[in-house]
Amino acid sequence: MKIRTFFKFKRKHALVCLGAFLLVACGSVKTLVTADKSPVITHIDLVNVTEDKVKVTLNPGAFVTDEITFYVPKTVPGTYSTDNYGKYIEGFKAYDYDDKELAVTKTDENSWKISAAKSLDKVSYLVNDTYDTEGEVEEAVFSPAGTNIVKDESFMLNLHGFVGYFDGLKEVPYELSILAPRDLKSTTSLEKKVTEVPNPDVDVFLANRYFEIIDNPILYAKPNKASFQLNDITVNLSVYSPNNVYTAQSLKDRMQKMMQAQKTFLGEINSTKQYNILLHLSTLESDDASGFGALEHHTSTVVVLPEQMPREALEQAMVDVVSHEFFHIVTPLNVHSREIQYFDFNNPKMSRHLWMYEGTTEYFANLFQIQQGLIDMADFYKRTMDKINNAKGYDDNMSFTEMSENILSEPYEENYANVYEKGALINMVLDITLRELSNGEKGVLWLMKELSKKYDEKTPFEDNSLIDEIVAMTYPEVRTFFDTYVIGNTPIDYNKYLSKVGLTTTVKEEQSGFFLNGDVPFIDVDQANNNAIFIRKGIELNSFFNNLGAKGGDVIKRIDGKDIDLDAVRSVIGQSFGWTPDKEIAMVVEREGSEITLQGKVGTPTLNVKTIVPMEGLKEEVVKLREAWLKG
């Protein structure tokens, strides 16, 4: 097998002159162009892995400029965070056509300037994975956006962590060749190149532009895959379970039932023929993933969850996270702004509309379950109340559009997770408003379908014009809604809107865990403060914390004499499931710079919980409006 042919792909020098001539003849001000528009030839070697590092080589073709800059992404769509993937790159080198090294200057954490670019044949570098360093860095990459390298066993290729781009070449095609162990099979939505004589050791994928490379992750693992049809959409579920605890086949039925319900909910919205779910199950060891959830892509999603989860809990987690990610085929796959269409990976300009990209998506992920009979009313009301309570932990006086535009900087970044809480609630209130104004006929799903008729994968909207378009499509009252609650900074009175559909809130006492209320924690990790464990502010604490005298913002230093860090608190949480009410506890917390010892019996933890309940004696039109909202 001649791997060398991938490295030494050359362009004829005669074409350089033609490229330069065209540049002048067209009167273009661009000073950067390759001699032709052939693909950037890229090779990833997953066989010759050394010290958990993978070699990557790129051949861009011939340049007509003296210098060129190569980038690895600083930020990628869907993460809304600065991750600096360049910090995982080592040994970056540039070579001329005689395999001699060219001068390279590293200009920042994610870019390298190459001198004598006219002589450049290829660049190569080594890539470290992110999973095995998550506990060692201050701001770890979110695992579903990260990379995993386990020689001869599994590779999670979020390609933004492996493949970079040359300045000016984000819109040219890529040809990606991957040398992989024969017993590992790939799952991806990337188009596979058909060759006359296939090489069993090399997969070749094609992409029309760089965005398609980073938008299509690849999982290499031993075959553990199940497929099913959703009308004309083929769904592939590929699972890496290091201890063979779960198979894709064992998880298929629940996924198929859930996603069929989603497809029924969406109706005629259909923008993909294939959807891939790449599930990495973590061992929870120090060299494996520790950030759980999912990251959306246009036609696939990467999911990371603990392998130790009981089957029912794992399946429910899959339903919750995959349903959210699958709804991204509506937005931002179809409905998205120019900021997403032409995303700048190293100097990103963020869109104003996270209320839609994440908020609408999260809202649909819950609404479809009640509309399609996957959950009952009580469960839907509880989920809604949980979001109302969780949203209190964020700045409720912050403009959502302002936060979205500035999400990569503080104080906006620390409020990002509110897109899944208040963002969903914004859509709930908009949905009720539209239903009320249209006598139950129109809602947010109708709105997204209408927008999908105008905007698609190749047709973005203007960021500053979207809300004007929505108002023009609907009612003048919708302008007031956006100006007040989305563009403006007025907190939403949820009771006002719930009452329109015959619902109200009441308080009742419920039993909770000591440190968790279901899957909602009372404590959190401060990554900027050496992973200190603190009691969350802005939420209702349970009787366990209240009776001890704990307060939101307290940093937990020791419990029963044991120093508390991330590993220790996991152990304590596990032990707490066996605590009896008469157990004595001593908890040392740091509050306003001083250490305080809190002592007492743990008791039976309870929580005063606000719940949503139906009103009595409702008018018929109110009942009909609620039915239109919840049953479509």
C-alpha positions as MATLAB code, in Angstrom:
seq = 'MKIRTFFKFKRKHALVCLGAFLLVACGSVKTLVTADKSPVITHIDLVNVTEDKVKVTLNPGAFVTDEITFYVPKTVPGTYSTDNYGKYIEGFKAYDYDDKELAVTKTDENSWKISAAKSLDKVSYLVNDTYDTEGEVEEAVFSPAGTNIVKDESFMLNLHGFVGYFDGLKEVPYELSILAPRDLKSTTSLEKKVTEVPNPDVDVFLANRYFEIIDNPILYAKPNKASFQLNDITVNLSVYSPNNVYTAQSLKDRMQKMMQAQKTFLGEINSTKQYNILLHLSTLESDDASGFGALEHHTSTVVVLPEQMPREALEQAMVDVVSHEFFHIVTPLNVHSREIQYFDFNNPKMSRHLWMYEGTTEYFANLFQIQQGLIDMADFYKRTMDKINNAKGYDDNMSFTEMSENILSEPYEENYANVYEKGALINMVLDITLRELSNGEKGVLWLMKELSKKYDEKTPFEDNSLIDEIVAMTYPEVRTFFDTYVIGNTPIDYNKYLSKVGLTTTVKEEQSGFFLNGDVPFIDVDQANNNAIFIRKGIELNSFFNNLGAKGGDVIKRIDGKDIDLDAVRSVIGQSFGWTPDKEIAMVVEREGSEITLQGKVGTPTLNVKTIVPMEGLKEEVVKLREAWLKG';
ca = [
       0.000    0.000    0.000;
       1.485    3.322   -1.048;
       0.492    5.762    1.654;
       3.173    8.074    0.321;
       0.948    8.896   -2.663;
      -1.393   10.788   -0.340;
       1.483   12.913    0.882;
       3.145   13.779   -2.414;
       0.161   14.856   -4.512;
       1.531   17.666   -6.727;
       0.090   20.299   -9.035;
       1.785   21.132  -12.306;
       3.709   24.370  -12.009;
       2.419   25.469  -15.405;
      -0.995   25.973  -13.822;
       0.375   28.496  -11.329;
       0.890   30.992  -14.121;
      -2.637   30.409  -15.369;
      -3.979   31.007  -11.842;
      -2.017   34.247  -11.534;
      -3.182   35.380  -14.980;
      -6.835   34.792  -14.093;
      -6.353   36.690  -10.861;
      -5.156   39.802  -12.684;
      -7.531   39.471  -15.622;
     -10.576   39.353  -13.351;
      -9.422   42.438  -11.461;
      -9.717   40.575   -8.171;
      -8.222   42.061   -5.024;
      -7.612   38.583   -3.576;
      -3.940   37.844   -3.189;
      -4.407   34.241   -2.174;
      -5.418   31.456   -4.527;
      -4.351   27.952   -5.392;
      -3.421   27.115   -8.923;
      -6.650   25.163   -9.406;
      -9.710   24.298   -7.374;
      -8.714   20.703   -6.676;
      -9.456   19.344   -3.200;
      -7.238   19.822   -0.195;
      -5.831   16.309    0.088;
      -5.881   15.243    3.732;
      -4.630   12.056    5.346;
      -5.165   10.785    8.900;
      -3.181    7.766   10.099;
      -5.072    5.762   12.739;
      -2.792    2.724   12.458;
       0.638    4.080   13.382;
      -0.455    5.706   16.632;
       2.440    6.714   18.881;
       2.011    7.824   22.504;
      -1.702    8.326   21.930;
      -1.049   10.728   19.044;
      -2.291   10.595   15.463;
      -0.452   11.996   12.450;
      -2.314   14.292   10.055;
      -1.033   15.499    6.690;
      -2.603   18.083    4.344;
      -1.649   18.942    0.762;
      -3.405   22.158   -0.351;
      -2.036   22.415   -3.885;
       0.126   25.271   -5.149;
      -0.080   28.827   -3.794;
       0.765   32.061   -5.572;
       1.635   34.048   -2.450;
       4.834   34.200   -0.459;
       3.197   33.439    2.888;
       0.222   31.388    3.978;
      -1.396   30.808    7.374;
      -2.766   27.473    8.546;
      -5.486   27.388   11.210;
      -6.971   24.882   13.607;
     -10.363   26.042   14.964;
     -10.607   28.176   18.060;
     -14.400   27.767   18.191;
     -16.816   25.497   16.323;
     -20.564   25.836   15.758;
     -22.789   24.416   18.468;
     -20.294   24.731   21.332;
     -20.596   28.475   21.959;
     -17.271   28.331   23.775;
     -13.613   29.082   23.098;
     -11.844   25.712   23.047;
      -8.563   26.388   21.189;
      -8.099   23.019   19.485;
      -4.632   24.142   18.450;
      -3.372   23.379   21.961;
      -3.724   19.675   21.114;
      -1.411   19.979   18.081;
       2.288   19.051   18.298;
       5.209   18.991   15.889;
       3.684   21.188   13.183;
       5.924   21.125   10.097;
       5.728   22.385    6.524;
       7.578   20.749    3.604;
       8.493   21.750    0.076;
       8.343   19.435   -2.951;
      11.775   18.011   -2.112;
      10.666   17.112    1.422;
      12.733   19.900    2.943;
      11.290   21.788    5.891;
      10.062   25.337    5.351;
      10.205   28.064    7.969;
       7.110   28.121   10.197;
       6.106   30.675   12.833;
       3.419   29.862   15.385;
       1.435   33.104   15.551;
      -0.971   32.077   18.330;
      -2.396   28.939   19.912;
      -4.357   28.016   16.787;
      -2.379   29.313   13.787;
       0.946   28.845   12.002;
       2.436   31.166    9.355;
       4.405   29.396    6.612;
       7.115   31.200    4.688;
       7.931   30.439    1.049;
       4.328   29.333    0.486;
       4.918   29.055   -3.281;
       7.181   26.096   -2.515;
       4.763   24.458   -0.035;
       3.857   20.859   -0.810;
       2.273   19.754    2.473;
       2.001   20.266    6.217;
       1.959   17.590    8.886;
       1.434   17.465   12.634;
       0.514   15.196   15.509;
      -2.852   15.383   17.298;
      -3.430   14.592   20.974;
      -6.944   13.651   22.016;
      -8.968   15.658   24.523;
     -10.671   12.903   26.525;
      -7.588   11.803   28.442;
      -6.687   15.327   29.575;
     -10.111   16.622   30.669;
      -9.186   16.404   34.334;
      -5.827   18.124   33.810;
      -6.837   21.371   32.093;
      -8.661   24.352   33.578;
     -11.243   24.649   30.813;
     -11.700   21.227   29.268;
     -13.356   20.733   25.896;
     -16.938   19.486   26.315;
     -16.607   15.740   25.684;
     -19.142   15.487   22.815;
     -17.089   18.197   21.045;
     -13.825   16.467   21.920;
     -11.649   13.719   20.487;
     -10.693   10.232   21.584;
      -7.735    8.091   20.533;
      -7.577    4.509   21.802;
      -5.111    2.628   19.604;
      -6.603   -0.403   17.806;
      -9.881    0.024   19.689;
     -11.766    3.277   19.118;
     -11.377    6.755   17.628;
     -13.883    9.566   18.088;
     -13.045   11.946   15.281;
     -14.686   15.277   15.804;
     -12.760   16.457   12.789;
     -12.341   20.048   13.951;
      -9.835   18.564   16.405;
      -7.830   16.872   13.635;
      -8.182   18.775   10.362;
      -7.336   22.445    9.925;
      -7.640   24.840    6.997;
      -5.496   27.266    5.031;
      -6.356   30.953    4.912;
      -8.682   31.566    1.988;
      -9.441   27.882    1.366;
     -12.467   27.234    3.589;
     -14.759   27.113    0.566;
     -12.749   24.628   -1.543;
     -13.370   20.847   -1.541;
     -11.587   18.394    0.731;
     -10.621   14.799    0.073;
     -10.031   13.001    3.363;
      -8.209    9.653    3.414;
      -8.111    7.712    6.661;
      -5.829    4.743    7.234;
      -7.588    2.638    9.874;
      -7.241   -0.777   11.501;
      -9.164   -3.319    9.427;
     -11.388   -4.512   12.280;
     -12.615   -0.979   13.043;
     -15.492    0.349   10.951;
     -16.497    3.956   10.386;
     -19.869    5.602   10.974;
     -20.347    9.083    9.521;
     -22.561   11.180    7.273;
     -19.586   12.200    5.121;
     -19.838   11.105    1.505;
     -17.589    8.138    0.789;
     -15.583    8.180   -2.440;
     -16.260    5.252   -4.742;
     -13.060    3.836   -6.229;
     -12.615    1.157   -8.868;
     -10.239   -0.851   -6.677;
     -11.094   -0.148   -3.021;
      -8.280   -0.335   -0.477;
      -9.582   -2.270    2.557;
      -7.274   -0.299    4.854;
      -8.190    3.211    3.661;
     -11.498    5.072    3.726;
     -11.738    8.091    1.419;
     -14.348   10.768    2.135;
     -15.360   13.847    0.154;
     -16.531   17.271    1.341;
     -17.541   20.307   -0.700;
     -15.979   22.749    1.773;
     -14.242   22.855    5.137;
     -17.510   23.300    7.047;
     -18.638   19.881    5.786;
     -15.469   18.356    7.220;
     -16.024   19.675   10.729;
     -19.807   19.139   10.517;
     -19.472   15.377   10.030;
     -17.807   13.514   12.915;
     -16.609    9.953   12.425;
     -16.635    7.119   14.954;
     -14.232    4.248   14.305;
     -14.973    1.222   16.465;
     -15.568   -2.500   16.243;
     -18.934   -3.142   14.593;
     -21.730   -2.310   17.050;
     -24.360   -0.723   14.877;
     -28.109   -0.797   14.281;
     -30.139    0.953   11.583;
     -33.789    1.811   11.062;
     -35.975    3.861    8.725;
     -38.002    6.956    9.548;
     -40.020    7.214    6.360;
     -37.275    8.177    3.904;
     -34.612    8.955    6.535;
     -32.086    6.220    7.353;
     -30.935    6.405   10.980;
     -27.729    4.641   12.063;
     -26.920    4.134   15.737;
     -23.259    3.260   16.332;
     -22.089    2.474   19.867;
     -18.667    2.237   21.470;
     -19.080    0.376   24.762;
     -15.545   -0.373   26.021;
     -16.666   -3.167   28.365;
     -19.349   -4.440   25.986;
     -22.137   -3.497   28.394;
     -24.459   -2.168   25.685;
     -25.109   -2.991   22.054;
     -26.671   -0.737   19.474;
     -29.305   -3.383   18.864;
     -30.353   -3.321   22.537;
     -30.881    0.471   22.375;
     -32.473    0.554   18.933;
     -36.166    0.064   19.812;
     -36.395    2.998   22.226;
     -34.542    5.248   19.782;
     -36.733    4.194   16.881;
     -39.975    4.775   18.805;
     -38.800    8.185   19.968;
     -37.488    9.365   16.596;
     -40.565    8.114   14.730;
     -42.629   10.258   17.108;
     -40.351   13.199   16.279;
     -40.805   12.659   12.560;
     -44.593   12.509   13.006;
     -44.448   15.724   15.041;
     -42.392   17.520   12.374;
     -44.562   16.380    9.486;
     -43.335   17.521    6.084;
     -40.134   19.148    7.371;
     -37.471   16.859    5.983;
     -33.991   18.062    5.120;
     -31.830   14.959    5.354;
     -31.798   11.432    3.972;
     -29.410   10.069    6.592;
     -28.881   10.676   10.290;
     -26.097    9.127   12.380;
     -25.977    8.821   16.173;
     -22.433    8.225   17.471;
     -22.573    7.054   21.094;
     -19.405    6.911   23.210;
     -19.913    5.246   26.592;
     -17.298    6.404   29.080;
     -15.577    4.188   31.632;
     -15.294    7.251   33.932;
     -11.578    6.505   34.297;
      -9.196    9.468   34.392;
      -8.278    9.003   30.718;
     -11.867    8.889   29.481;
     -14.636   11.415   28.894;
     -16.255   13.148   31.859;
     -18.560   15.682   30.145;
     -21.912   14.121   29.345;
     -24.489   15.189   26.804;
     -24.413   15.656   23.051;
     -23.243   17.990   20.295;
     -25.397   18.538   17.240;
     -24.313   18.423   13.648;
     -26.499   18.887   10.597;
     -27.043   15.171    9.941;
     -25.508   13.497   12.981;
     -24.880   13.862   16.678;
     -22.132   12.793   19.056;
     -23.430   11.534   22.408;
     -21.264   10.835   25.474;
     -22.725    9.088   28.542;
     -21.362    6.871   31.349;
     -21.231    3.166   30.531;
     -22.228    2.410   34.149;
     -25.682    3.957   33.770;
     -28.547    1.508   34.322;
     -30.314    0.669   31.092;
     -33.531    2.590   31.836;
     -31.585    5.689   32.850;
     -29.339    5.418   29.780;
     -32.290    5.029   27.442;
     -34.077    8.025   28.980;
     -30.907   10.112   28.730;
     -30.611    9.087   25.078;
     -34.227   10.080   24.462;
     -33.718   13.484   26.062;
     -30.415   14.413   24.403;
     -30.925   12.793   20.986;
     -34.425   14.246   20.626;
     -32.916   17.695   21.165;
     -30.106   17.105   18.686;
     -32.377   15.596   16.016;
     -34.598   18.674   16.101;
     -31.589   20.684   14.983;
     -32.444   19.518   11.455;
     -35.068   22.301   11.679;
     -32.742   24.933   13.088;
     -29.932   25.625   12.428;
     -29.786   23.030    9.589;
     -32.560   24.748    7.636;
     -33.226   28.044    9.364;
     -29.957   29.840   10.151;
     -28.164   33.146    9.657;
     -25.161   34.082    7.553;
     -23.054   33.966   10.716;
     -23.597   30.199   10.799;
     -23.524   29.633    7.033;
     -20.089   31.293    6.790;
     -18.797   30.564   10.256;
     -15.398   32.042   11.107;
     -13.728   29.343   13.198;
     -10.951   31.575   14.509;
     -12.628   34.975   14.758;
     -16.296   34.080   15.087;
     -19.168   36.514   14.848;
     -22.040   35.031   16.788;
     -25.704   35.201   15.817;
     -28.388   36.961   17.905;
     -30.742   34.003   17.791;
     -29.779   31.379   20.349;
     -33.370   31.744   21.574;
     -34.234   29.839   18.375;
     -31.222   27.616   17.609;
     -31.174   26.109   21.102;
     -34.361   27.420   22.731;
     -36.804   26.287   20.023;
     -34.964   22.998   19.698;
     -35.114   22.282   23.438;
     -38.775   23.308   23.564;
     -39.640   20.910   20.736;
     -37.684   18.142   22.488;
     -40.215   18.307   25.333;
     -43.356   19.387   23.453;
     -43.250   16.494   20.989;
     -43.181   13.989   23.842;
     -46.508   15.211   25.239;
     -48.045   15.635   21.779;
     -47.019   12.135   20.710;
     -47.977   10.425   23.970;
     -44.458    9.540   25.152;
     -45.013   11.331   28.496;
     -48.120   12.346   30.432;
     -49.330   15.799   31.431;
     -47.854   15.605   34.929;
     -44.399   14.835   33.522;
     -44.630   17.691   31.012;
     -45.726   20.136   33.709;
     -42.839   18.978   35.928;
     -40.319   19.491   33.131;
     -41.694   22.971   32.510;
     -41.543   23.859   36.216;
     -37.980   22.527   36.404;
     -36.984   24.904   33.617;
     -38.650   27.826   35.388;
     -36.727   26.961   38.574;
     -33.433   26.314   36.776;
     -33.690   29.618   34.910;
     -33.604   31.403   38.269;
     -29.946   30.421   38.538;
     -29.078   32.786   35.666;
     -29.379   36.520   35.031;
     -33.080   37.026   34.305;
     -32.518   40.693   33.392;
     -30.149   39.951   30.512;
     -31.277   40.555   26.935;
     -31.305   37.204   25.138;
     -30.224   38.651   21.804;
     -27.412   40.596   23.477;
     -26.292   37.468   25.334;
     -26.334   35.468   22.118;
     -24.216   37.960   20.158;
     -21.631   38.065   22.964;
     -21.819   34.477   24.181;
     -18.047   33.928   23.961;
     -17.302   36.584   26.581;
     -18.366   37.273   30.152;
     -20.786   37.929   31.735;
     -22.702   36.339   28.875;
     -20.785   33.050   28.651;
     -21.607   32.063   32.229;
     -25.298   32.401   31.309;
     -25.027   30.173   28.235;
     -26.820   27.159   29.757;
     -29.900   29.342   30.171;
     -30.581   28.819   26.462;
     -31.873   25.371   27.461;
     -33.951   26.754   30.329;
     -35.262   30.263   29.620;
     -34.651   29.752   25.898;
     -37.174   26.903   25.905;
     -39.560   28.951   28.072;
     -39.377   31.892   25.635;
     -40.611   29.500   22.972;
     -43.355   28.172   25.247;
     -44.637   31.705   25.841;
     -44.363   32.536   22.117;
     -46.239   29.311   21.316;
     -49.085   30.166   23.708;
     -49.176   33.734   22.324;
     -49.427   32.545   18.719;
     -52.086   29.979   19.644;
     -54.123   32.626   21.420;
     -53.896   35.126   18.569;
     -54.760   32.535   15.887;
     -57.587   30.773   17.745;
     -55.334   27.765   18.260;
     -54.339   27.319   14.618;
     -50.733   28.597   14.627;
     -47.829   27.945   16.955;
     -44.038   27.829   16.969;
     -43.987   24.613   14.910;
     -46.091   26.342   12.243;
     -43.686   29.276   12.374;
     -40.613   27.084   11.856;
     -42.275   25.292    8.962;
     -42.995   28.634    7.307;
     -39.422   29.811    7.804;
     -38.152   26.476    6.421;
     -39.959   27.191    3.162;
     -37.791   30.262    2.651;
     -34.484   29.288    4.259;
     -32.569   26.056    3.858;
     -29.097   24.568    4.131;
     -27.769   26.876    1.423;
     -29.959   29.937    2.007;
     -29.290   31.848    5.252;
     -31.244   34.765    6.644;
     -29.877   38.177    7.623;
     -29.338   38.138   11.377;
     -30.827   41.589   12.037;
     -33.918   40.926    9.892;
     -35.304   37.679   11.298;
     -37.517   39.124   14.032;
     -38.951   41.689   11.575;
     -39.808   38.794    9.237;
     -41.480   36.831   12.028;
     -43.600   39.836   13.006;
     -44.603   40.378    9.355;
     -45.651   36.706    9.138;
     -47.692   36.812   12.335;
     -49.226   39.596   14.448;
     -48.251   43.057   15.771;
     -48.440   41.677   19.325;
     -45.475   39.428   18.481;
     -43.331   42.543   18.046;
     -44.190   43.546   21.619;
     -43.284   40.044   22.799;
     -39.819   40.125   21.185;
     -39.088   43.725   22.137;
     -40.007   43.049   25.763;
     -38.722   39.549   26.517;
     -36.116   38.607   23.887;
     -34.479   41.843   22.760;
     -35.464   43.587   25.980;
     -34.471   42.554   29.487;
     -37.859   42.234   31.192;
     -38.294   38.935   33.106;
     -41.249   36.851   31.913;
     -44.246   36.406   34.217;
     -44.815   32.725   33.456;
     -47.971   32.561   35.562;
     -49.558   35.165   33.284;
     -49.099   32.944   30.243;
     -49.859   29.642   31.989;
     -53.166   31.106   33.123;
     -54.119   31.704   29.475;
     -54.175   27.912   29.043;
     -55.861   27.241   32.383;
     -52.798   26.384   34.471;
     -51.475   27.730   37.762;
     -48.702   26.910   40.242;
     -48.849   25.579   43.773;
     -46.250   24.519   46.355;
     -45.892   21.061   47.870;
     -43.221   19.218   49.822;
     -41.423   16.384   48.029;
     -38.596   14.086   49.032;
     -35.284   14.695   47.278;
     -31.783   13.303   47.386;
     -29.158   14.866   49.637;
     -27.122   16.383   46.805;
     -29.446   15.887   43.843;
     -33.108   16.427   43.130;
     -33.565   13.817   40.417;
     -30.965   14.846   37.862;
     -30.779   18.453   39.089;
     -27.823   19.011   41.454;
     -27.751   21.317   44.470;
     -23.971   21.594   44.042;
     -21.721   22.463   41.127;
     -18.051   22.641   40.092;
     -16.144   25.916   39.734;
     -13.615   25.092   37.007;
     -12.026   28.532   37.322;
     -11.276   27.867   41.010;
      -9.385   24.555   40.947;
     -12.620   22.588   40.461;
     -13.943   23.734   43.838;
     -17.316   22.256   44.806;
     -19.881   24.877   45.734;
     -23.554   25.040   46.682;
     -25.554   26.574   43.857;
     -27.012   30.047   44.162;
     -30.454   31.130   43.022;
     -32.201   27.793   43.527;
     -34.399   26.361   46.261;
     -32.220   24.262   48.574;
     -33.529   21.132   50.269;
     -34.006   20.594   54.005;
     -30.608   18.868   54.266;
     -28.714   22.027   53.347;
     -31.177   24.424   54.989;
     -31.160   22.618   58.352;
     -27.359   22.586   58.387;
     -27.344   26.339   57.735;
     -25.702   26.102   54.310;
     -26.163   28.921   51.814;
     -25.901   29.259   48.080;
     -22.317   30.137   47.140;
     -20.741   28.207   50.037;
     -17.659   26.268   48.927;
     -17.580   22.780   50.440;
     -14.093   22.147   51.835;
     -14.532   18.997   53.936;
     -17.241   16.469   54.796;
     -16.693   14.335   57.914;
     -13.008   15.254   57.843;
     -12.515   14.297   54.200;
     -11.170   16.942   51.831;
     -13.657   17.533   49.037;
     -12.668   17.687   45.388;
     -14.425   16.401   42.273;
     -13.485   12.755   42.857;
     -14.253   12.918   46.579;
     -17.681   14.478   46.117;
     -18.632   11.787   43.610;
     -17.798    9.222   46.282;
     -19.781   11.107   48.938;
     -22.811   11.360   46.658;
     -22.656    7.612   46.091;
     -22.442    6.958   49.837;
     -25.341    9.341   50.540;
     -27.814    6.961   48.952;
     -27.235    4.699   51.963;
     -27.443    7.383   54.677;
     -30.103    7.021   57.376;
     -31.937   10.078   58.817;
     -30.089    9.925   62.143;
     -26.607   10.050   60.618;
     -24.514   12.895   62.052;
     -22.548   14.992   59.566;
     -19.907   17.711   59.827;
     -19.515   19.893   56.741;
     -16.852   22.602   56.571;
     -17.652   25.367   54.079;
     -15.871   28.531   53.039;
     -18.094   31.607   53.129;
     -16.847   35.121   52.407;
     -13.244   34.053   53.014;
     -13.853   32.272   56.331;
     -14.288   28.581   57.091;
     -17.479   27.601   58.927;
     -18.336   24.177   60.357;
     -21.940   23.071   59.851;
     -23.100   20.116   61.943;
     -26.274   18.130   62.473;
     -28.329   15.094   61.498;
     -28.807   14.595   57.771;
     -32.507   13.852   58.243;
     -34.777   12.919   55.368;
     -34.161   15.513   52.658;
     -37.261   17.268   51.380;
     -37.800   20.168   49.023;
     -40.586   22.686   48.715;
     -41.446   22.269   45.074;
     -43.568   24.512   42.936;
     -45.742   22.462   40.625;
     -47.987   23.318   37.709;
     -51.589   22.150   38.047;
     -54.796   22.710   36.033;
     -57.282   25.306   37.241;
     -60.863   24.330   37.882;
     -64.065   25.770   36.413;
     -62.465   26.835   33.145;
     -64.267   28.332   30.182;
     -64.489   26.119   27.109;
     -62.264   28.402   25.011;
     -59.459   28.140   27.596;
     -59.652   24.338   27.568;
     -59.585   24.354   23.750;
     -56.558   26.641   23.729;
     -54.678   24.283   26.068;
     -55.612   21.318   23.869;
     -54.356   23.153   20.780;
     -51.098   23.966   22.566;
     -50.375   20.525   24.020;
     -51.949   18.314   21.361;
     -51.336   20.405   18.264;
];
